[in-house]
Structure formats: structure tokens, C-alpha cells
Amino acid sequence: MGIAADIAIILVAALLGGFIAQRLRQPLILGYIVAGVLVGPYTGGVTVTEIHDIELLAEIGVALLLFALGLEFNFKKLERVRAIAFLGTPIQLALTIAGGYGVGRLLGWSSYESLWFGALISLSSTMVILKTLMALGTLGTLSSRIMIGMLIVQDLAVVPLMIILPELDNLGQGLPRLGLAILRAAAFLLAMIYGGTRLIPFVLKRIAAWNSRELFLIFVMALGLGIGYATYLFGLSFAFGAFVAGMVLSESEYSHQALSDIVPLRDIFGMLFFVSVGMLLDPAFLLANLGMILLIVLFVVAVKAVIFGGLTRAFGYRGAVPLTVGLGLFQIGELAFVLARVGLAKQAISPQIYSLVLATALISMMLTPFALKAAPLIERWRRRGADSSTMEVFELPEHGLRDHIIIAGYGRVGRYTADLLRALKLPFVVIDLDEPVLEQARQVGSPAIYGDAGSPVVLEAAGVHAARLMLVTVSAAIDVELIVRQVKQSNRDLHIVVRAARRAQIDVLRTLGVHEIVQPEFEAGLEMARQTLLHFDFPATEIERLSDAVRNELYQPFQTPHTDSRLLEQLRRARQLLQIEWFTLGAGAPLAGQSIQQAAIREKTGALIVGVLCGEKISNNPEPKMVLGAGDSVAVLGTSEQINAFRALAAPAAPAHPPAAPAVDVPLRAR
């Protein structure tokens, strides 16, 4: 049956290998590679015959892998660790390449092969790290953010390495080719930025309007692979074009659906790629060179751990973070296989070096989960006798967390809320991913935890099981929903108050079990409308009636008998119905010269005098016998109708013939 039979063999072998890897809590790609070894040409039993055809299909896997990487790429992911990601990662790559070059020369390899070897071992594994961090439940820690940021920059570095390295075999002829390749890449990028960003979203919108998932998927596939093939014809890498296509598509509003549709195909073709990687590994070579392989593994683990840990510390991170980052990123990554296949095809590296790198990568990947699990134990041993709180990657308050408030997000809303809670001496803890912002919180004495509030580990550190209330003040709608879902999983009974990013999100939040909700733009718009109506002399009672009707329509689903929200709303309405205004009594005012009791203000107007300012002396809740004089400022409490009635008593009597320059008593208003 030819290739059909080979694909069936590969699928069954990959399934078995993936199942075993899953049971052993190892990344699936290790199972795929081992499956490739078992069905490859160097082992007996069932063997794939059309290896070249499988390799051609695997090229699609590489393209889809980089296409999906481009779709997922987002500079915002790097914003909070941008210094170490954008500056530290290039330094790490350069140092590791230099170290690999030195080892290659010591082993007797040529300069060009040694350079390739250094480049291959410089890359770490995004798949292995993400899988391990998720298994350990530490995705929200500071060290995990640093690792993910550096991995993203490493993944981006693969693209220029695929362009530059093949041109360095002969500097005399390679430099002109390299310059030409860079010019082609720049021209292609400009064309995609100025043309693709306009054309692709337009076409996607038209296809999405047809409501055909099938056509949408075909277009996304054609986009990634078609642009990749165009770059190949243009003299550049097929994978480079797919990556750029993904980056362009990531700016579209349809990028999430495109990624969702492409992931299953990426996984299938990616599986073919990793199986094809394993088919090139000769077990006999592995056994014959086991000593050298173990020495290379030891070198890679030691050197990369020291480089990553040292750079992390050099960028100002302390505690357990440098050790965790060093022990997390020492492995050789899956994109090194992509780069190695390019080197093998260009005959830049020998099959022997390829097999050495592949074997080293497999062993280093398998060591990673154990190293990350051991990191806290090693740090505790290293700091034996020291205060255990200094070893935490979370910055927790010294006192215990119980019956407290958790604030997710320390932006403007979170900061104002924290300031008020601190003034009221209510216990709370802040969670945020922006280290400079959290530093501001610490400076004013607010307990702060660096991390993702959607991570169960971070929530556990914040004492979610002992908390009394959760306030979600972050602005991104997707973050709000993820945090609420995780909080409900961690503590189903915890009351949650959220900030809704938009009105359309309210229906979603209702289904998640949120107790209270605030929609800032809605509240701002409603208050602007209230102020507008006040300027047009609408009765305050009518304004409040309209405001309540609009607010109840929006928030009614969240008014539950388990909270005092209705009482608070009634008190808020009562406060807004009552106003305080100041009036200055002129010489001709009817009240001037009378006591409060004689004027019978309460009986005539219903308003109440709550303060009198006479010169620099202020009297709160003045006695009824107090005499009001000309020039006194009087504070009056009441409804708008009652205050209007008082205004008539406070104003001077109108003369029969208005004088040329009347003395006007202007009321002083204070809200």
C-alpha cells in the first residue's frame, strides 16, 4: 500500500509511544521520537518503507508548527519580562553558541560544524517546559514567566538562524548570499506588513461571512502553506514564510478561530515530524557512543544551567528564581530538530553530529521534569538555616492570610480599591503580573504577590481557601473569565466581585456564578447623563428613578439574597436624593436678623440647616436659638424641592423698581 501503510504504522506507533510517555508524565514528543526509532530503518520488526515521502510530509509539520507559533506570538506576553527576554536571551544564545563551538573544536569537528552544534544546543524546549509547568501547577510564578519570555524570543531566533547559518560555510561566497537573503527577507516582510495586513483580514472577513467552517479552515491552511511556498520560490525558507503568515494573521480578529482550527492539523503533522526525527536515530550508534553522549549531556546541562541562572541573577532576580530558570531551560528544544534537519539537508553537519544532538536532546528533555521538581529542594538545602520566606517566588505578607480580600489586578481601579481598604484597615492582598506596579504597592505597605491570578498556585499563595472576598479588577475580558473560573474551582463558596470589560460580558459572568459586577463605562455614562439632566433642572427624584431603572435592568441578575447589595443601593439612592447647598445671606434677606426657630425653616420648607459659617467660625448642627446674620453662609440639607423652597426665603426681596446696580446674593453650592 506504500505511503498509506506507512502512515498507518506511524499513527499506531505514535499512539503507543504517546500513551507510554503520558503514563510516565513525559512530553508526548519524546514518545513520538521513540516510536520513530522503533519503526525506523535501523531496527527490526515493522518498518516504514517510504521514509523520504514521510520526510516530505514532515516538512508540512514544520511549516504548521511555525505558522501556529506566529499566530500565538504576542509582544504583550513579553512586556512584563521584556528586559531579560529581549536582552538576556540574545546574550544566552551567543554564550551557548560560543561554548558549543569550543566543545566541537575540542572533539575535532570543523569550525562550521562546531558553529552549527553550538546553535543547536542553544535552543530550549517550549513544549517540554509548558507541559512540565502545567503538570507542576507553577505557570503563575515569576520564574515561569521569565522562562516563557525567553523561550518565545528563542523561538523567534530560529527563523534568522535558518537564514544565516546555511550561508556561513564559505564566507567569501556566503556573505553576499547572506546579504541577499536578508534583503529578500526584508522585502518579503515589508510586502506582508503593508499588503498582507490589509488583504488577509479583508478576505477572512468575507469567508467568515459565509459561515462555512470548512472553507475557513481551507483558507487558513492555504494561507500558511501557500505563503511558505511563495517564500521558498523567493529563495527563502519555507518555514520562515509560514511563520510570517502566522504573525500577519495574528493581528486579525479571526486569529483565535484560525489557531483553534489549525491546532489539530499542526499536532498531526507535527507528530509526523517528530516520528521522522526518531527514524534517523540509529540505536547502535547510540550504544557505541554512549560515553561521548553522556559527556555532551553533562556539558549542555551544566553550561546552559549556569548561563540561564547567571543571566537571571544579573537582571536583578533573586531567591529561588535564578536556580529555577537555570534548571528549567538546560534542555535542547524541539526547534533544534527543525534547525538540525536544515543543516543535514545542506550537508552542514554530518549524520553523526545529528545523531549526537538528537540523543542529547532526548536525554536532556527527560531530565527536565525531575530537575524542576528538585529546584525547591536544592534551594532549601542551599539556604539551610535561612528564613524559608526568602525562598518563595511569591512576595507574601508576613502575617497570616485569613478572612481577607484578594484583589486581582493593581491598575487604577485596583489601586483605588486597595487605598480605601488600607484606610479602613481591612486585610487584603494584591495579585498582579506587573513587577513595577507591584513595587508601588509594596512601597505604600500593600501586601503583594507577583503572579497570574488565574493560576491555582498563585491563588493558593494568596489564601483563596481562607479569603472572604475576591475582587477582580483587571480590564481584559478573557482574563476576568479565566480568573473567575479558576477561583470557582479553588473555592466554590468564595464571593466574587468583578469589573466587566463590556456589557456583552455580563451574560457570560452570570453563568459563572459571580456575585456582584461593576461595568465602569456604563457607570461613567450613567453619571454623565445624571449630571446633564441636573443642569437642565430635571427633578432629582425623576433623575434617580430613570437611573435606577437603567441600572436595575443591567445588574438585576446579580442582586442575590446572600449580599447586602439591595440595602447599599437603597442607601445610595437616599444619599443622592438628599443634597447639601450653601447660601450666603445678603443684607436684604428675610432670614437675616432672625433665629432659626423664629424663621420656622423646617416647617415652611422641610429643609434642615446643618451648618452656619460666620466669619471664620463654623457651627455644626446649630441650636434653634442661633440668630442668622447678613453675610453668614448657611448649609442646607434636603431634597431639590425643599432646597428650592429655602432659596426663596434666603433671597432678598425684589424692589419695586430695580436699581441700576442691584446687590445680588449668589448661593454657594457644594456637592
XYZ file of C-alpha atoms in Angstrom, residues 21-577:
557
model
C 5.010 8.975 27.629
C 1.755 10.236 29.126
C 1.732 7.492 31.736
C 5.341 8.296 32.624
C 4.443 12.009 32.751
C 6.842 12.844 29.948
C 6.218 15.178 26.985
C 4.405 13.450 24.123
C 7.145 14.378 21.667
C 9.507 12.003 23.473
C 7.052 9.185 22.852
C 6.804 10.173 19.182
C 10.585 10.203 18.759
C 10.948 6.803 20.423
C 8.154 5.497 18.167
C 10.146 6.796 15.184
C 13.214 4.893 16.369
C 11.202 1.661 16.642
C 9.664 1.902 13.149
C 12.791 3.337 11.554
C 15.212 1.567 9.232
C 17.768 0.803 11.971
C 15.532 -1.544 13.989
C 13.891 -4.822 13.130
C 10.188 -5.591 13.095
C 7.602 -3.385 11.459
C 9.435 -0.733 9.433
C 8.414 2.325 7.447
C 9.497 1.894 3.826
C 8.827 5.253 2.187
C 10.981 7.315 4.534
C 11.562 10.097 2.004
C 7.826 10.595 1.487
C 7.279 10.761 5.251
C 10.008 13.392 5.475
C 8.216 15.458 2.842
C 5.019 15.298 4.887
C 7.048 16.204 7.954
C 8.032 19.462 6.236
C 4.359 20.419 6.399
C 4.537 19.747 10.131
C 7.459 22.161 10.468
C 5.599 24.815 8.491
C 2.424 24.394 10.536
C 4.443 24.429 13.760
C 5.948 27.812 12.893
C 2.649 29.047 11.436
C 0.937 28.359 14.762
C 3.865 29.955 16.583
C 3.319 33.111 14.542
C -0.411 33.025 15.330
C 0.297 32.767 19.049
C 3.033 35.381 19.061
C 2.168 38.462 21.080
C 4.555 41.141 22.312
C 2.257 41.689 25.312
C 3.342 38.300 26.648
C 6.873 39.660 26.903
C 6.003 43.067 28.313
C 6.439 42.200 31.985
C 9.783 40.409 31.488
C 10.880 42.312 28.404
C 14.337 43.230 29.710
C 15.580 39.700 30.316
C 13.633 38.336 27.321
C 14.865 40.780 24.676
C 18.317 41.486 26.110
C 19.127 38.383 28.127
C 18.079 35.801 25.544
C 20.406 37.042 22.752
C 23.244 37.049 25.287
C 22.343 33.479 26.290
C 22.259 32.357 22.665
C 25.640 33.926 21.958
C 27.284 32.429 25.069
C 25.854 28.954 24.439
C 26.853 29.010 20.774
C 30.378 30.027 21.806
C 30.536 27.197 24.355
C 29.221 24.658 21.845
C 31.723 25.892 19.282
C 34.550 25.325 21.755
C 33.416 21.789 22.557
C 33.050 20.982 18.878
C 36.595 22.102 18.193
C 37.869 20.016 21.137
C 36.112 16.996 19.635
C 37.912 17.583 16.343
C 34.978 18.883 14.324
C 35.361 21.592 11.715
C 34.659 25.224 12.591
C 31.452 25.208 10.558
C 30.144 22.021 12.193
C 31.116 23.338 15.631
C 29.185 26.535 14.949
C 26.115 24.539 13.970
C 26.495 22.379 17.077
C 26.577 25.491 19.290
C 23.463 26.862 17.597
C 21.600 23.575 18.014
C 22.277 23.215 21.734
C 21.475 26.897 22.412
C 17.725 26.355 21.940
C 15.460 25.116 24.745
C 12.131 23.330 24.570
C 8.913 25.345 24.765
C 6.773 22.193 24.639
C 8.640 20.426 27.445
C 8.653 23.497 29.697
C 4.962 24.301 29.220
C 3.983 20.675 29.790
C 6.127 20.428 32.914
C 4.983 23.749 34.380
C 1.344 22.805 33.852
C 1.924 19.422 35.488
C 3.621 21.063 38.483
C 0.997 23.832 38.668
C 3.624 26.612 38.601
C 2.629 28.547 35.484
C 1.838 31.656 37.530
C 5.218 32.044 39.235
C 7.790 34.673 38.404
C 10.317 32.063 37.265
C 7.798 30.562 34.820
C 7.129 33.986 33.291
C 10.835 34.521 32.751
C 11.237 31.082 31.171
C 8.288 31.556 28.814
C 9.509 35.012 27.807
C 12.985 33.745 26.971
C 11.565 30.737 25.124
C 9.440 32.974 22.912
C 12.499 35.009 21.913
C 14.430 31.771 21.302
C 11.644 30.546 19.039
C 11.834 33.802 17.108
C 15.605 33.423 16.819
C 15.177 30.130 14.952
C 13.964 31.983 11.870
C 17.081 34.156 11.366
C 19.304 31.201 12.279
C 17.704 29.183 9.470
C 18.551 32.028 7.094
C 22.045 32.881 8.351
C 23.691 29.560 9.241
C 23.450 27.912 5.802
C 25.266 30.877 4.272
C 28.308 30.752 6.559
C 30.003 27.689 5.058
C 32.037 29.875 2.751
C 32.382 33.448 3.974
C 33.702 34.638 0.629
C 30.622 33.497 -1.236
C 28.347 33.200 1.781
C 28.353 36.854 2.813
C 26.913 38.085 -0.496
C 24.310 35.307 -0.359
C 23.581 36.189 3.243
C 23.170 39.850 2.376
C 20.884 38.925 -0.479
C 18.883 36.632 1.795
C 18.488 39.419 4.354
C 17.346 41.840 1.653
C 14.849 39.274 0.382
C 13.572 38.663 3.881
C 13.209 42.410 4.498
C 11.377 42.881 1.206
C 9.085 39.960 1.988
C 8.347 41.302 5.466
C 7.528 44.758 4.116
C 5.243 43.267 1.493
C 3.451 41.181 4.101
C 3.140 44.076 6.555
C 1.776 46.586 4.072
C -0.064 44.199 1.812
C -0.919 41.162 3.871
C -2.268 43.079 6.857
C -4.808 44.725 4.552
C -5.675 41.925 2.165
C -5.760 38.931 4.517
C -8.254 40.364 7.055
C -10.462 41.530 4.178
C -10.598 38.058 2.618
C -11.037 36.378 6.004
C -13.987 38.606 6.785
C -15.658 37.669 3.513
C -15.117 33.945 4.070
C -16.267 34.123 7.696
C -19.475 35.825 6.495
C -20.322 32.672 4.513
C -20.491 30.676 7.793
C -18.546 27.784 6.279
C -16.064 26.299 8.756
C -14.706 24.082 6.006
C -13.824 26.970 3.673
C -12.423 28.943 6.600
C -10.091 26.068 7.532
C -9.007 25.533 3.935
C -8.223 29.231 3.552
C -6.148 29.272 6.748
C -4.215 26.203 5.599
C -3.720 27.661 2.131
C -2.565 30.917 3.682
C 0.118 29.362 5.872
C 1.411 26.784 3.403
C 0.876 28.953 0.329
C 2.863 31.883 1.678
C 5.505 29.422 2.872
C 5.797 28.020 -0.636
C 5.956 31.556 -2.061
C 8.922 32.354 0.178
C 10.560 29.111 -0.950
C 10.232 30.223 -4.576
C 11.542 33.603 -3.472
C 14.744 31.946 -2.274
C 13.913 31.903 1.437
C 12.889 29.213 3.918
C 9.514 27.529 3.579
C 9.106 27.628 7.371
C 10.046 31.325 7.504
C 7.162 32.211 5.201
C 4.717 30.176 7.284
C 5.880 31.958 10.440
C 5.435 35.406 8.903
C 1.987 34.417 7.623
C 1.032 33.445 11.157
C 2.289 36.759 12.563
C 0.278 38.714 9.995
C -2.838 36.680 10.698
C -2.383 37.116 14.467
C -3.361 40.788 14.082
C -6.752 39.788 12.684
C -9.865 39.439 14.821
C -10.175 35.922 13.408
C -6.776 34.776 14.665
C -8.171 32.864 17.649
C -10.529 30.836 15.477
C -7.750 30.252 12.937
C -5.452 28.947 15.665
C -8.237 26.776 17.076
C -8.823 25.211 13.646
C -5.165 24.748 12.790
C -4.014 23.182 16.089
C -5.307 19.627 15.342
C -3.623 19.628 11.927
C -0.476 21.081 13.452
C -0.430 18.301 16.036
C -0.932 15.556 13.439
C 1.725 16.809 11.028
C 3.958 17.751 13.953
C 3.706 14.159 15.137
C 4.897 13.049 11.683
C 7.843 15.403 12.005
C 8.952 14.073 15.393
C 8.496 10.463 14.266
C 10.647 11.234 11.222
C 13.241 12.712 13.586
C 13.322 9.450 15.520
C 13.648 7.367 12.359
C 17.029 8.969 11.719
C 18.434 7.838 15.076
C 20.455 4.637 14.984
C 20.261 2.784 18.338
C 23.526 1.009 17.523
C 25.249 4.388 17.182
C 23.703 5.454 20.490
C 25.131 2.425 22.310
C 28.522 2.686 20.612
C 28.905 6.365 21.586
C 27.142 6.301 24.941
C 30.126 7.704 26.810
C 30.509 10.687 24.491
C 26.753 11.310 24.563
C 26.693 11.364 28.361
C 29.640 13.780 28.428
C 27.867 16.090 25.977
C 24.686 15.872 28.059
C 26.665 16.796 31.164
C 28.256 19.731 29.343
C 24.940 21.003 27.947
C 23.137 20.695 31.286
C 25.916 22.367 33.272
C 26.738 25.168 30.853
C 23.166 26.123 29.986
C 22.053 25.977 33.625
C 24.896 28.284 34.660
C 24.249 30.688 31.764
C 20.488 30.911 32.341
C 20.827 31.142 36.110
C 23.621 33.708 35.931
C 21.751 35.912 33.465
C 18.595 35.759 35.573
C 20.546 36.908 38.603
C 22.375 39.565 36.555
C 18.994 41.051 35.586
C 18.107 41.558 39.230
C 16.094 38.457 40.129
C 16.867 36.838 43.460
C 15.735 33.996 45.672
C 14.798 30.725 44.016
C 14.179 32.312 40.608
C 17.713 32.038 39.086
C 18.053 28.396 40.155
C 14.590 27.503 38.844
C 15.206 29.194 35.496
C 18.604 27.520 35.148
C 17.249 24.055 35.923
C 14.235 24.625 33.686
C 15.914 25.685 30.446
C 19.029 23.490 30.204
C 17.486 21.020 27.727
C 17.768 21.092 23.913
C 14.449 22.031 22.328
C 12.269 20.647 19.571
C 13.056 23.543 17.222
C 16.674 22.385 17.312
C 15.414 19.360 15.347
C 13.981 21.724 12.738
C 17.289 23.541 12.503
C 19.224 20.259 12.502
C 17.196 18.956 9.565
C 18.160 22.086 7.640
C 21.819 21.517 8.479
C 21.588 17.874 7.480
C 19.924 18.737 4.174
C 22.603 21.362 3.453
C 25.319 18.873 4.458
C 26.487 21.418 7.007
C 26.532 18.758 9.733
C 27.253 15.064 9.468
C 24.768 12.317 10.370
C 26.995 11.567 13.345
C 26.624 15.065 14.801
C 22.910 14.957 14.041
C 22.557 11.712 15.990
C 24.629 13.098 18.875
C 22.431 16.200 19.115
C 19.263 14.138 18.856
C 20.339 11.724 21.592
C 21.467 14.601 23.819
C 18.156 16.389 23.281
C 16.156 13.288 24.206
C 18.078 12.724 27.437
C 18.005 16.407 28.440
C 14.241 16.588 27.808
C 13.631 13.576 30.015
C 15.734 15.129 32.805
C 13.816 18.435 32.802
C 10.723 17.448 34.851
C 12.912 15.890 37.549
C 15.176 18.964 37.646
C 12.245 21.373 38.048
C 10.785 19.230 40.820
C 14.163 19.226 42.572
C 14.691 23.006 42.281
C 12.818 23.943 45.514
C 14.622 21.181 47.447
C 18.015 22.331 46.187
C 17.223 25.946 47.032
C 16.063 24.945 50.521
C 19.270 22.989 51.048
C 21.349 25.873 49.708
C 19.678 28.281 52.106
C 19.553 25.920 55.072
C 19.195 27.908 58.242
C 17.795 30.920 56.402
C 14.222 32.139 56.724
C 12.089 29.981 54.459
C 10.080 33.007 53.357
C 13.092 34.262 51.432
C 12.920 31.219 49.206
C 9.441 31.908 47.934
C 8.878 33.211 44.444
C 5.750 34.903 45.813
C 6.087 38.006 47.960
C 3.610 37.187 50.709
C 2.691 39.328 53.710
C 4.409 38.349 56.937
C 1.145 37.852 58.820
C -1.210 35.036 58.020
C -3.906 35.362 55.385
C -7.397 34.701 56.745
C -10.791 36.316 56.285
C -9.143 38.740 53.880
C -9.839 40.278 50.469
C -7.954 39.247 47.326
C -7.553 41.975 44.687
C -6.690 40.600 41.246
C -5.079 43.479 39.341
C -3.351 46.585 40.682
C -4.223 49.002 37.901
C -6.066 52.243 38.561
C -9.226 50.535 39.805
C -7.324 48.042 41.938
C -5.101 50.789 43.362
C -8.039 52.990 44.393
C -9.759 49.987 45.969
C -6.618 48.984 47.863
C -6.110 52.540 49.141
C -9.632 52.598 50.563
C -9.301 49.145 52.137
C -5.977 50.130 53.684
C -7.533 53.303 55.125
C -10.326 51.168 56.622
C -7.719 48.720 57.992
C -9.323 45.789 56.195
C -6.940 42.879 55.419
C -6.219 42.325 51.743
C -3.589 41.016 49.332
C -2.893 42.169 45.761
C -2.067 39.912 42.797
C -0.554 41.300 39.610
C 1.939 40.408 36.871
C 3.445 43.875 36.512
C 6.501 43.970 38.772
C 6.990 47.807 38.684
C 3.342 48.284 39.613
C 3.617 45.804 42.474
C 6.675 47.660 43.720
C 4.462 50.736 44.085
C 2.031 48.648 46.123
C 4.808 47.458 48.418
C 6.077 50.995 48.918
C 2.740 52.045 50.411
C 2.533 48.924 52.544
C 0.130 46.828 50.481
C 0.891 43.075 50.578
C 1.548 41.919 47.020
C 2.034 38.650 45.145
C 3.642 38.507 41.718
C 1.771 36.041 39.548
C -1.188 35.214 37.375
C -4.453 35.336 39.340
C -5.740 32.592 37.039
C -3.110 30.167 38.333
C -4.156 27.764 41.132
C -0.684 28.034 42.669
C -0.870 31.829 42.880
C -4.408 31.688 44.285
C -3.244 29.174 46.860
C -0.421 31.522 47.829
C -2.984 34.326 48.188
C -5.016 32.193 50.591
C -8.032 31.665 48.364
C -9.453 28.977 50.682
C -9.414 31.312 53.690
C -10.419 34.514 51.871
C -13.678 36.353 52.471
C -13.982 38.141 49.136
C -12.348 38.227 45.681
C -12.207 41.477 43.709
C -11.308 41.057 40.022
C -10.308 44.491 38.713
C -8.303 43.513 35.614
C -9.533 45.068 32.381
C -9.112 42.248 29.824
C -12.367 40.314 29.381
C -10.692 36.948 28.786
C -8.520 37.371 31.901
C -11.579 38.138 34.015
C -13.334 34.978 32.886
C -10.254 32.778 33.341
C -9.690 34.120 36.856
C -13.325 33.622 37.846
C -13.335 30.045 36.537
C -10.171 29.174 38.444
C -11.380 30.825 41.656
C -14.607 28.839 41.463
C -12.583 25.639 41.078
C -10.393 26.523 44.052
C -13.116 27.852 46.384
C -16.664 27.474 45.113
C -18.159 29.386 48.068
C -15.985 32.488 47.758
C -17.918 35.629 46.820
C -16.546 37.367 43.731
C -16.968 40.979 42.623
C -15.738 41.633 39.101
C -15.122 44.506 36.769
C -16.788 43.767 33.430
C -14.869 44.885 30.370
C -18.036 45.372 28.337
C -21.777 44.999 28.702
C -21.856 41.923 26.475
C -19.710 40.083 29.017
C -22.339 40.310 31.723
C -24.313 37.323 30.410
C -21.158 35.192 30.487
C -20.289 36.272 34.018
C -23.822 35.487 35.140
C -23.344 31.828 34.210
C -20.015 31.651 36.088
C -21.578 32.433 39.459
C -20.322 35.983 40.009
C -21.999 37.690 42.981
C -21.583 41.352 42.045
C -20.465 43.198 38.936
C -19.344 46.709 38.027
C -19.179 47.954 34.451
C -17.056 51.141 34.585
C -18.023 52.608 31.214
C -21.711 52.062 31.960
C -21.413 53.729 35.371
C -19.486 56.662 33.885
C -22.071 57.119 31.134
C -24.919 56.949 33.611
C -23.323 59.568 35.852
C -22.696 61.851 32.864
C -26.370 61.541 31.953
C -27.383 62.378 35.536
C -25.235 65.483 35.575
C -26.668 66.557 32.231
C -30.238 66.233 33.488
C -29.380 68.191 36.642
C -28.140 71.098 34.521
C -31.475 71.109 32.717
C -33.317 71.363 36.056
C -34.905 67.912 35.904
C -36.312 66.938 39.299
C -33.803 64.910 41.276
C -36.418 62.267 42.046
C -37.113 61.756 38.356
C -33.399 61.527 37.570
C -32.928 58.884 40.252
C -35.960 56.963 39.035
C -34.562 56.829 35.499
C -31.070 55.917 36.769
C -32.416 53.121 38.940
C -34.470 51.702 36.096
C -31.436 51.560 33.780
C -29.125 50.187 36.470
C -31.584 47.538 37.621
C -32.051 46.352 34.053
C -28.323 45.760 33.772
C -27.461 44.492 37.262
C -30.642 42.767 38.442
C -29.299 39.216 37.800
C -26.528 39.856 40.343
C -28.682 41.078 43.239
C -28.755 37.989 45.407
C -30.193 37.458 48.890
C -26.714 36.473 50.084
C -25.403 40.057 49.918
C -26.460 43.493 51.138
C -26.344 44.963 47.648
C -30.010 45.994 47.705
C -29.576 47.791 51.010
C -26.474 49.547 49.703
C -28.354 50.577 46.591
C -31.203 51.990 48.676
C -28.751 53.939 50.825
C -27.019 55.239 47.701
C -30.334 56.440 46.287
C -31.221 58.086 49.598
C -27.879 59.886 49.649
C -28.315 61.116 46.116
C -31.898 62.310 46.781
